[in-house]
Amino acid sequence: AAAGLCPCRVLLARRGGALRALGGSVRGLAAGPETHFGFQTVTEAERREKIYQVFESVAEKYDIMNDSMTLGIHRVWKDILVHKMNPSPGTLLLDVAGGTGDIAFRFINYVRSVRERQLQQKLRHHQNLSWQEISESYQEDKSNSLGDSQVVVCDINREMLRVGKQKAQHLGYCEGLSWVLGNAEELPFDDDKFDVYTIAFGIRNVTRIDLALQEAYRVLKPGGRFLCLEFSHVSNPLLSRLYDLYSFQVIPVLGEVIAGDWKSYQYLVESIRRFPPQEELKAMIEDAGFVKVDYENLNLGIVAIHSGFKL
Amino acid sequence: RSGEEEEEEEEGVYQLYPGHIPTSPLQKALLTAGSAFMALYDPYRHDMVAVLGETTGCLALPNLRDKMKNHPEGYRILQERPRIRLSTLDMARLQGLPDGSLGREYVRFLEDNKVSPDTRMPPKFVDDEELAYVIQRYREVHDLMHTLLGMPTNMLGEVVVKWFEAIQTGLPMCVLGAAFGPVRLSTRKLQVLATELVPWAIRSGRNASCVLNIYYEQRWEQPVESLREEIGIFPPP
């Protein structure tokens, strides 16, 4: 009954999709290759436009919606990502589709605390120095609380960046942080620049994932690490049913009530179902040239972290 | 546009009118609870009041539609589906009408309270295309209610109009608005509300014929007082 709405729509989508592909192939020659927007079939250009509009519309309420939909658990997922990254001071991070800055702020917090611990250890070794020498070393260390670490937040959407910058100001993040408007499929950066590349809940919205992965490979330094945090596929049948029920019945309602925007959140849950599962994404990452590609499921596959290295 | 066409095809039998979002019973229940909470929590969320009206109107809306069908003027409205929008209203002409006429007083109301008929939300969650029009008509006629009742758009005025509409339409959203709206009023205003305004609104609501059965667009020249008498609304206190 209640969950029944979902499978019916999937059936309609699949049938409609085949018919449209036939008709669309003629139209497609002029309008561009066909792809999906949630359960709809659209051209690549239309998809990019629609996704831009979705994020423009949700930007202000993005964080509140994330907390409501995941009951705050998205914070834990992001914490796990940064812990897995285990950045040391001096790391240069590129956070793509970084929008409202969640990964960037966690990165800064992490390197700051690692740096503090480093300084404390240094102090312990300096206990045999004179008072003057100790206070001089305070000065030089204080001005470098991040240890030269830096994060570049890159996002295609102006609204998301605007909200991110506002948040940074509000929370007091200023040093080591840059905001760049850019497209994951065509990054405005030179080759071999970054130590780590992250994309958290962003790759699902990229139209040509293969291009984004190639770009990731290009801008990473040799030895650099690729990390992707994204919704993935749940194989456990019971959890899968509950997850579907929650996704399709509750999340669009939350979108309407909290953000006044049903359609964007309908798109969100549909796009999760459309995204390649763990193994397929792993293969795509390997195709881009990454090695030692692996993934870790969180919450039985609701979310997965994929990792790869550039040699 | 191809995007919208595809969306209609996607929904297959479901999407009944532009802007329609089909919802399951569970979703309607969640929407009802969520919109009721949000409407009280943040009074500026007029869209939540609208959503609440749509999800709870399943009994009252068919009732209203039948009242309209069984009345000659109401029937014509259902057939012709007039819309009250800035693009369809001849504001210059209405302003030129004599003082005391419906058209003149309506425009005066819009100007005084700085509102526009174009801010009414189109229905999304009503699962019947004719009923969607009925609720749309109810929303667009709301400002005319203010004009006929002589009530401004402050909290007090809105509550009074809600009481009138609750009696007239039986829409649960109006009933809830009428019952919970006063929560945010000062004691002095509550007194005026309880002793004078609400009893008058109820009496008028009961006495009046169905306000959705009046083809307002064809009665701009009619004096407000004469229209009040015709409908059965008592003069405001």
Coordinates of C-alpha atoms in Angstrom, one line a residue:
Chain A
A1 CA 0.0 0.0 0.0
A2 CA 2.2 2.8 1.2
A3 CA 5.5 1.4 -0.2
G4 CA 3.5 0.3 -3.3
L5 CA 3.8 3.8 -4.8
C6 CA 7.5 3.3 -5.2
P7 CA 7.7 0.1 -7.3
C8 CA 4.8 1.2 -9.5
R9 CA 6.7 4.4 -10.4
V10 CA 9.9 2.4 -11.0
L11 CA 8.0 0.1 -13.5
L12 CA 6.5 3.1 -15.3
A13 CA 9.9 4.7 -15.4
R14 CA 11.5 1.6 -16.9
R15 CA 8.8 1.1 -19.5
G16 CA 8.7 4.7 -20.4
G17 CA 12.4 4.9 -20.5
A18 CA 12.6 2.2 -23.3
L19 CA 10.0 3.9 -25.4
R20 CA 11.6 7.3 -24.9
A21 CA 15.0 6.0 -25.8
L22 CA 13.7 5.1 -29.2
G23 CA 12.0 8.4 -29.7
G24 CA 14.8 10.2 -27.9
S25 CA 17.5 8.9 -30.1
V26 CA 16.2 11.0 -33.0
R27 CA 15.8 14.1 -30.8
G28 CA 19.1 13.2 -29.0
L29 CA 21.2 13.7 -32.2
A30 CA 20.4 17.4 -31.9
A31 CA 20.0 17.8 -28.1
G32 CA 22.8 15.6 -26.9
P33 CA 23.2 12.2 -25.3
E34 CA 20.5 11.0 -22.9
T35 CA 21.0 10.4 -19.3
H36 CA 18.9 10.3 -16.1
F37 CA 17.6 12.9 -13.7
G38 CA 16.3 10.8 -10.8
F39 CA 13.8 8.5 -12.6
Q40 CA 13.3 10.8 -15.6
T41 CA 15.2 10.6 -18.8
V42 CA 16.7 13.9 -20.0
T43 CA 19.6 15.1 -22.1
E44 CA 23.0 15.8 -20.4
A45 CA 22.5 19.5 -20.8
E46 CA 19.1 19.4 -19.2
R47 CA 20.4 17.2 -16.3
R48 CA 23.2 19.7 -15.5
E49 CA 20.7 22.6 -15.6
K50 CA 18.1 20.8 -13.4
I51 CA 20.8 19.7 -10.8
Y52 CA 22.1 23.3 -10.7
Q53 CA 18.6 24.5 -9.9
V54 CA 18.1 21.8 -7.2
F55 CA 21.1 22.9 -5.3
E56 CA 20.4 26.6 -5.9
S57 CA 17.0 26.0 -4.3
V58 CA 18.2 23.9 -1.3
A59 CA 21.4 25.7 -0.5
E60 CA 20.0 27.7 2.5
K61 CA 18.3 24.8 4.1
Y62 CA 20.9 22.2 3.0
D63 CA 22.4 21.6 6.5
I64 CA 19.1 21.5 8.3
M65 CA 17.7 19.1 5.8
N66 CA 20.8 16.8 6.1
D67 CA 20.4 16.7 9.9
S68 CA 16.6 16.0 9.6
M69 CA 16.9 13.3 6.9
T70 CA 19.8 11.4 8.4
L71 CA 18.9 12.2 12.0
G72 CA 22.3 13.8 12.4
I73 CA 24.1 10.6 11.3
H74 CA 25.7 12.4 8.3
R75 CA 28.0 14.1 10.7
V76 CA 29.3 10.8 11.8
W77 CA 29.9 9.7 8.2
K78 CA 31.8 12.8 7.5
D79 CA 33.9 12.4 10.7
I80 CA 34.7 8.8 9.6
L81 CA 35.8 10.1 6.2
V82 CA 38.3 12.6 7.7
H83 CA 39.6 10.1 10.2
K84 CA 40.2 7.6 7.4
M85 CA 42.0 10.4 5.5
N86 CA 44.2 10.9 8.6
P87 CA 45.8 14.1 7.2
S88 CA 49.0 15.3 8.7
P89 CA 49.9 19.0 8.9
G90 CA 51.1 20.3 5.6
T91 CA 48.5 18.4 3.6
L92 CA 46.9 20.1 0.6
L93 CA 43.3 19.0 0.2
L94 CA 40.9 19.6 -2.7
D95 CA 37.3 19.1 -1.6
V96 CA 35.2 18.9 -4.7
A97 CA 31.4 19.6 -4.5
G98 CA 32.3 20.8 -1.1
G99 CA 29.5 23.3 -1.1
T100 CA 28.7 24.2 2.5
G101 CA 32.1 23.2 3.8
D102 CA 31.4 20.2 6.1
I103 CA 34.5 18.3 5.0
A104 CA 36.8 21.4 4.8
F105 CA 35.9 22.4 8.4
R106 CA 36.5 18.9 9.7
F107 CA 39.8 18.7 7.9
I108 CA 40.9 22.0 9.5
N109 CA 39.9 20.8 12.9
Y110 CA 41.7 17.6 12.5
V111 CA 45.0 19.0 11.3
R112 CA 44.8 21.7 14.0
S113 CA 44.5 19.1 16.7
V114 CA 47.3 16.9 15.2
R115 CA 49.4 20.1 15.0
E116 CA 48.7 20.9 18.7
R117 CA 49.8 17.4 19.7
Q118 CA 53.0 17.8 17.6
L119 CA 53.7 21.1 19.4
Q120 CA 53.1 19.6 22.8
Q121 CA 55.5 16.8 22.0
K122 CA 58.1 19.3 20.8
L123 CA 57.7 21.2 24.0
R124 CA 58.4 18.1 26.0
H125 CA 61.7 17.6 24.1
H126 CA 62.5 21.3 24.7
Q127 CA 62.4 21.1 28.4
N128 CA 66.2 21.5 28.6
L129 CA 66.2 24.8 26.6
S130 CA 66.4 28.2 28.2
W131 CA 63.3 30.3 28.9
Q132 CA 64.1 32.7 26.1
E133 CA 64.5 30.0 23.5
I134 CA 61.2 28.4 24.6
S135 CA 59.2 31.6 24.3
E136 CA 60.7 32.3 20.8
S137 CA 59.6 28.9 19.6
Y138 CA 56.0 29.7 20.9
Q139 CA 55.9 32.7 18.6
E140 CA 56.8 30.9 15.4
D141 CA 54.5 27.9 16.2
K142 CA 51.5 30.1 17.1
S143 CA 51.4 31.7 13.7
N144 CA 51.3 28.3 12.1
S145 CA 48.5 26.5 13.9
L146 CA 47.6 24.5 10.8
G147 CA 51.2 23.6 9.9
D148 CA 50.8 24.9 6.4
S149 CA 47.8 22.6 5.7
Q150 CA 45.4 24.0 3.2
V151 CA 42.0 23.1 1.8
V152 CA 40.4 24.3 -1.4
V153 CA 36.7 24.0 -1.6
C154 CA 35.5 23.7 -5.1
D155 CA 31.8 23.7 -6.1
I156 CA 29.9 24.3 -9.3
N157 CA 27.1 26.0 -7.6
R158 CA 27.4 29.7 -6.5
E159 CA 24.6 29.4 -3.9
M160 CA 26.2 26.5 -2.1
L161 CA 29.6 28.3 -2.0
R162 CA 27.9 31.4 -0.7
V163 CA 26.3 29.5 2.1
G164 CA 29.6 27.8 2.8
K165 CA 31.5 31.1 3.0
Q166 CA 28.9 32.5 5.3
K167 CA 29.2 29.4 7.6
A168 CA 33.0 29.7 7.6
Q169 CA 32.8 33.3 8.8
H170 CA 30.1 32.5 11.4
L171 CA 32.2 29.6 12.8
G172 CA 35.5 31.4 12.7
Y173 CA 37.3 29.5 10.0
C174 CA 39.6 31.8 8.0
E175 CA 43.1 30.6 7.5
G176 CA 44.0 27.7 5.2
L177 CA 40.7 27.8 3.4
S178 CA 39.9 28.9 -0.2
W179 CA 36.6 28.8 -2.1
V180 CA 36.7 28.2 -5.9
L181 CA 33.8 28.0 -8.4
G182 CA 34.5 25.0 -10.6
N183 CA 33.1 21.9 -12.4
A184 CA 34.2 18.5 -11.3
E185 CA 34.2 17.3 -14.9
E186 CA 36.7 20.1 -15.8
L187 CA 38.7 21.3 -12.8
P188 CA 40.3 24.8 -12.9
F189 CA 43.6 23.4 -11.5
D190 CA 46.9 22.3 -12.8
D191 CA 48.2 18.7 -12.9
D192 CA 49.8 17.0 -9.9
K193 CA 48.8 19.7 -7.4
F194 CA 46.9 18.1 -4.4
D195 CA 47.8 15.5 -1.8
V196 CA 44.2 14.4 -1.2
Y197 CA 41.0 14.7 -3.3
T198 CA 37.6 14.3 -1.6
I199 CA 34.1 14.3 -2.9
A200 CA 31.4 13.8 -0.3
F201 CA 27.8 13.3 -1.5
G202 CA 28.7 15.1 -4.7
I203 CA 29.7 12.5 -7.3
R204 CA 26.1 11.4 -7.5
N205 CA 25.2 14.7 -9.0
V206 CA 28.0 14.8 -11.6
T207 CA 26.7 14.0 -15.1
R208 CA 29.8 12.4 -16.4
I209 CA 31.3 10.5 -13.5
D210 CA 34.1 9.1 -15.7
L211 CA 35.3 12.6 -16.5
A212 CA 35.2 13.6 -12.9
L213 CA 37.3 10.6 -12.0
Q214 CA 39.8 11.4 -14.7
E215 CA 40.1 15.0 -13.5
A216 CA 40.6 13.7 -9.9
Y217 CA 43.5 11.6 -11.2
R218 CA 45.0 14.5 -13.1
V219 CA 45.1 17.0 -10.3
L220 CA 46.4 14.7 -7.6
K221 CA 50.1 14.5 -7.0
P222 CA 51.8 11.1 -7.5
G223 CA 51.2 9.3 -4.2
G224 CA 48.0 11.3 -3.7
R225 CA 44.8 9.8 -2.4
F226 CA 41.2 9.8 -3.8
L227 CA 38.4 9.5 -1.3
C228 CA 34.7 9.4 -2.2
L229 CA 31.9 9.4 0.3
E230 CA 28.5 8.6 -1.3
F231 CA 25.2 6.9 -0.8
S232 CA 25.4 3.4 -2.1
H233 CA 23.4 0.1 -2.3
V234 CA 22.0 -1.9 0.5
S235 CA 22.0 -5.6 -0.1
N236 CA 20.3 -6.7 3.1
P237 CA 16.7 -7.3 2.0
L238 CA 15.0 -6.2 5.2
L239 CA 17.0 -3.1 5.7
S240 CA 16.6 -2.3 2.0
R241 CA 12.8 -2.4 2.3
L242 CA 12.8 -0.1 5.4
Y243 CA 15.3 2.2 3.7
D244 CA 13.1 2.4 0.6
L245 CA 10.0 3.1 2.7
Y246 CA 11.8 5.8 4.6
S247 CA 13.4 7.3 1.5
F248 CA 10.3 7.5 -0.6
Q249 CA 7.6 8.2 2.0
V250 CA 9.3 10.4 4.5
I251 CA 12.1 12.3 2.9
P252 CA 10.1 14.2 0.3
V253 CA 7.6 15.1 3.0
L254 CA 10.5 16.5 5.1
G255 CA 11.6 18.4 2.1
E256 CA 8.2 20.0 1.7
V257 CA 7.8 20.8 5.4
I258 CA 11.3 22.1 6.2
A259 CA 12.4 23.5 2.9
G260 CA 9.1 24.0 1.0
D261 CA 10.6 21.9 -1.8
W262 CA 9.2 18.4 -2.4
K263 CA 10.7 18.0 -5.8
S264 CA 14.4 18.5 -4.9
Y265 CA 14.2 15.8 -2.3
Q266 CA 12.3 13.5 -4.6
Y267 CA 15.2 13.9 -7.0
L268 CA 17.6 13.2 -4.2
V269 CA 16.1 9.8 -3.3
E270 CA 15.7 8.8 -6.9
S271 CA 19.3 9.8 -7.7
I272 CA 20.6 7.6 -4.9
R273 CA 18.8 4.6 -6.5
R274 CA 20.3 5.5 -9.9
F275 CA 23.8 5.7 -8.7
P276 CA 26.2 2.7 -9.5
P277 CA 26.6 0.2 -6.6
Q278 CA 29.9 -0.3 -4.7
E279 CA 31.6 -2.7 -7.1
E280 CA 30.7 -0.8 -10.2
L281 CA 32.0 2.4 -8.8
K282 CA 35.2 0.7 -7.8
A283 CA 35.7 -0.5 -11.4
M284 CA 35.1 3.1 -12.6
I285 CA 37.7 4.4 -10.2
E286 CA 40.2 1.8 -11.4
D287 CA 39.4 2.7 -15.0
A288 CA 40.5 6.3 -14.3
G289 CA 44.0 4.9 -13.4
F290 CA 43.8 4.6 -9.6
V291 CA 45.3 1.7 -7.8
K292 CA 44.7 0.0 -4.5
V293 CA 41.0 0.9 -4.9
D294 CA 38.9 -0.3 -2.1
Y295 CA 35.6 0.6 -0.4
E296 CA 34.2 0.5 3.1
N297 CA 30.4 0.2 3.8
L298 CA 28.9 2.3 6.5
N299 CA 25.5 1.4 7.9
L300 CA 25.3 -1.8 5.9
G301 CA 25.8 0.0 2.6
I302 CA 23.5 3.0 3.0
V303 CA 26.8 4.9 2.6
A304 CA 30.2 3.8 1.2
I305 CA 33.7 5.3 1.3
H306 CA 35.7 4.5 -1.8
S307 CA 39.5 5.1 -1.7
G308 CA 42.2 4.9 -4.4
F309 CA 45.8 6.0 -5.0
K310 CA 47.6 7.7 -7.8
L311 CA 51.1 6.3 -8.3
Chain B
R1 CA 8.6 21.9 -22.6
S2 CA 10.1 18.4 -22.9
G3 CA 11.1 18.2 -19.3
E4 CA 7.5 18.7 -18.1
E5 CA 6.1 16.4 -20.7
E6 CA 8.4 13.7 -19.5
E7 CA 7.4 14.3 -16.0
E8 CA 3.7 13.9 -16.9
E9 CA 4.5 10.7 -18.8
E10 CA 6.6 9.5 -15.8
E11 CA 3.7 9.9 -13.4
G12 CA 1.6 8.0 -16.0
V13 CA -1.9 8.0 -14.7
Y14 CA -1.0 9.9 -11.7
Q15 CA -0.3 13.5 -12.5
L16 CA -3.7 15.1 -12.9
Y17 CA -2.9 18.7 -13.4
P18 CA 0.3 20.8 -13.7
G19 CA 1.9 21.0 -10.4
H20 CA 0.1 17.9 -9.0
I21 CA 2.3 15.8 -6.8
P22 CA 0.6 12.4 -6.2
T23 CA 1.0 11.2 -2.6
S24 CA 0.3 8.0 -0.8
P25 CA -2.0 7.9 2.3
L26 CA 1.1 7.6 4.5
Q27 CA 2.7 10.7 2.9
K28 CA -0.6 12.6 3.3
A29 CA -0.7 11.7 7.0
L30 CA 3.0 12.8 7.4
L31 CA 2.3 16.0 5.5
T32 CA -0.7 16.8 7.6
A33 CA 1.3 16.4 10.9
G34 CA 4.4 18.2 9.5
S35 CA 2.6 21.1 8.0
A36 CA 0.4 21.6 11.1
F37 CA 3.4 21.7 13.3
M38 CA 5.4 24.0 11.0
A39 CA 2.5 26.4 10.4
L40 CA 2.3 26.9 14.2
Y41 CA 6.0 27.0 14.7
D42 CA 6.7 29.6 11.9
P43 CA 3.7 31.7 11.1
Y44 CA 5.4 33.1 8.0
R45 CA 5.1 29.7 6.4
H46 CA 1.9 30.3 4.5
D47 CA 2.8 27.5 2.2
M48 CA 2.3 25.1 5.2
V49 CA -1.2 26.4 5.8
A50 CA -2.0 25.8 2.2
V51 CA -0.6 22.2 2.3
L52 CA -2.6 21.5 5.5
G53 CA -5.7 22.6 3.7
E54 CA -5.0 20.3 0.8
T55 CA -4.2 17.2 2.8
T56 CA -7.2 17.5 5.1
G57 CA -9.8 18.7 2.6
C58 CA -10.9 15.4 1.3
L59 CA -14.4 15.7 2.8
A60 CA -15.0 19.4 2.7
L61 CA -13.8 19.9 -0.9
P62 CA -16.3 17.5 -2.5
N63 CA -19.0 19.1 -0.4
L64 CA -18.1 22.6 -1.6
R65 CA -17.9 21.4 -5.2
D66 CA -21.4 19.9 -5.0
K67 CA -22.7 23.1 -3.5
M68 CA -21.3 24.9 -6.5
K69 CA -22.6 22.4 -9.0
N70 CA -26.2 22.7 -7.6
H71 CA -26.2 26.5 -7.9
P72 CA -26.5 28.3 -11.3
E73 CA -23.8 30.8 -10.7
G74 CA -21.5 28.3 -8.9
Y75 CA -22.0 25.9 -11.8
R76 CA -21.0 28.5 -14.3
I77 CA -17.8 29.2 -12.2
L78 CA -16.9 25.5 -12.3
Q79 CA -17.4 25.5 -16.1
E80 CA -15.6 28.6 -16.9
R81 CA -12.9 28.3 -14.2
P82 CA -12.1 32.1 -13.8
R83 CA -8.8 33.0 -12.1
I84 CA -8.2 36.1 -10.0
R85 CA -4.8 37.3 -11.0
L86 CA -3.1 40.6 -11.7
S87 CA -2.9 39.6 -15.3
T88 CA -6.6 39.0 -15.6
L89 CA -7.8 42.0 -13.6
D90 CA -8.2 45.4 -15.2
M91 CA -6.8 47.3 -12.2
A92 CA -7.2 50.7 -13.9
R93 CA -10.9 50.1 -14.5
L94 CA -11.5 48.8 -11.0
Q95 CA -9.8 51.8 -9.5
G96 CA -12.1 54.0 -11.6
L97 CA -15.3 52.5 -10.2
P98 CA -17.3 54.5 -7.6
D99 CA -16.4 54.3 -3.9
G100 CA -18.3 51.6 -2.1
S101 CA -18.4 49.3 -5.2
L102 CA -16.9 45.9 -4.9
G103 CA -14.2 46.6 -7.4
R104 CA -13.1 49.9 -5.9
E105 CA -13.1 48.5 -2.3
Y106 CA -11.2 45.3 -3.4
V107 CA -8.4 47.4 -5.0
R108 CA -8.3 49.7 -1.9
F109 CA -8.0 46.6 0.3
L110 CA -5.1 45.3 -1.8
E111 CA -3.3 48.7 -1.7
D112 CA -3.9 49.4 2.0
N113 CA -2.6 46.0 3.1
K114 CA 0.0 45.8 0.4
V115 CA -1.0 42.4 -0.9
S116 CA -1.4 40.9 -4.3
P117 CA -3.7 38.2 -5.6
D118 CA -0.8 36.5 -7.2
T119 CA 0.8 35.2 -4.0
R120 CA -1.7 32.3 -3.7
M121 CA -0.1 28.9 -3.8
P122 CA -1.3 26.6 -6.6
P123 CA -2.5 23.2 -5.2
K124 CA -0.2 20.2 -5.2
F125 CA -1.6 17.5 -3.1
V126 CA -5.3 17.4 -4.1
D127 CA -5.9 14.2 -6.1
D128 CA -8.8 15.5 -8.2
E129 CA -8.5 18.1 -10.9
E130 CA -11.9 19.7 -10.3
L131 CA -11.3 19.8 -6.5
A132 CA -7.9 21.3 -7.1
Y133 CA -9.8 24.2 -8.9
V134 CA -12.2 24.5 -6.0
I135 CA -9.5 25.0 -3.5
Q136 CA -7.7 27.4 -5.8
R137 CA -10.9 29.4 -6.2
Y138 CA -11.3 29.4 -2.4
R139 CA -7.7 30.8 -2.0
E140 CA -8.2 33.5 -4.7
V141 CA -11.5 34.6 -3.2
H142 CA -10.0 34.9 0.3
D143 CA -9.0 38.6 -0.3
L144 CA -12.5 39.3 -1.4
M145 CA -13.7 37.8 1.9
H146 CA -11.5 40.4 3.7
T147 CA -13.1 43.1 1.6
L148 CA -16.7 41.9 2.2
L149 CA -16.1 41.4 5.9
G150 CA -14.1 44.6 6.2
M151 CA -11.2 42.9 8.0
P152 CA -7.5 43.9 7.6
T153 CA -4.7 41.4 7.1
N154 CA -3.3 41.6 10.6
M155 CA -3.5 38.5 12.9
L156 CA -6.8 39.6 14.3
G157 CA -8.4 40.2 10.9
E158 CA -7.1 36.9 9.6
V159 CA -8.5 35.0 12.5
V160 CA -12.0 36.6 12.0
V161 CA -12.0 35.7 8.4
K162 CA -10.9 32.2 9.3
W163 CA -13.9 31.8 11.6
F164 CA -16.2 32.9 8.8
E165 CA -14.5 30.6 6.3
A166 CA -14.6 27.7 8.8
I167 CA -18.4 28.0 9.0
Q168 CA -18.8 28.5 5.3
T169 CA -16.5 25.8 3.9
G170 CA -16.0 23.3 6.7
L171 CA -12.3 23.0 5.7
P172 CA -10.4 21.5 8.6
M173 CA -7.6 23.9 7.9
C174 CA -9.9 26.9 8.5
V175 CA -11.2 25.3 11.7
L176 CA -7.6 24.7 13.0
G177 CA -6.6 28.3 11.9
A178 CA -9.7 29.7 13.7
A179 CA -9.0 27.7 16.8
F180 CA -5.2 28.1 17.1
G181 CA -4.8 31.5 15.5
P182 CA -5.8 33.4 18.6
V183 CA -3.0 31.9 20.5
R184 CA -0.7 34.6 19.3
L185 CA -3.0 37.5 20.2
S186 CA -2.8 39.9 23.2
T187 CA -5.5 39.6 25.9
R188 CA -7.1 42.9 24.8
K189 CA -7.5 41.7 21.3
L190 CA -8.7 38.3 22.5
Q191 CA -11.5 40.1 24.4
V192 CA -12.6 42.0 21.3
L193 CA -12.4 38.8 19.3
A194 CA -14.4 36.7 21.7
T195 CA -17.1 39.2 22.6
E196 CA -17.8 40.9 19.3
L197 CA -16.0 39.7 16.2
V198 CA -16.2 35.9 16.4
P199 CA -20.0 35.8 17.3
W200 CA -20.6 38.2 14.3
A201 CA -18.4 36.1 12.0
I202 CA -20.3 32.9 13.1
R203 CA -23.7 34.5 12.6
S204 CA -22.8 35.8 9.2
G205 CA -21.2 32.6 8.2
R206 CA -24.3 30.6 9.1
N207 CA -26.7 33.1 7.6
A208 CA -24.8 33.6 4.3
S209 CA -25.2 31.6 1.2
C210 CA -22.1 29.8 -0.1
V211 CA -19.5 32.5 -0.9
L212 CA -18.0 30.4 -3.6
N213 CA -21.2 30.6 -5.6
I214 CA -20.7 34.3 -6.4
Y215 CA -19.2 35.2 -9.7
Y216 CA -17.2 38.1 -8.3
E217 CA -15.6 39.0 -11.6
Q218 CA -19.0 39.9 -13.0
R219 CA -20.0 42.0 -10.0
W220 CA -17.3 44.6 -9.7
E221 CA -19.7 47.4 -10.1
Q222 CA -22.1 46.1 -7.4
P223 CA -21.9 48.1 -4.1
V224 CA -20.3 46.1 -1.3
E225 CA -23.3 46.7 1.0
S226 CA -25.7 45.4 -1.6
L227 CA -23.6 42.3 -2.2
R228 CA -23.4 41.8 1.6
E229 CA -27.1 41.9 1.9
E230 CA -27.5 39.5 -1.1
I231 CA -25.1 37.0 0.4
G232 CA -26.4 37.4 3.9
I233 CA -23.4 38.9 5.7
F234 CA -24.3 41.1 8.6
P235 CA -22.7 44.6 8.7
P236 CA -19.3 44.5 10.5
P237 CA -19.2 45.7 14.1

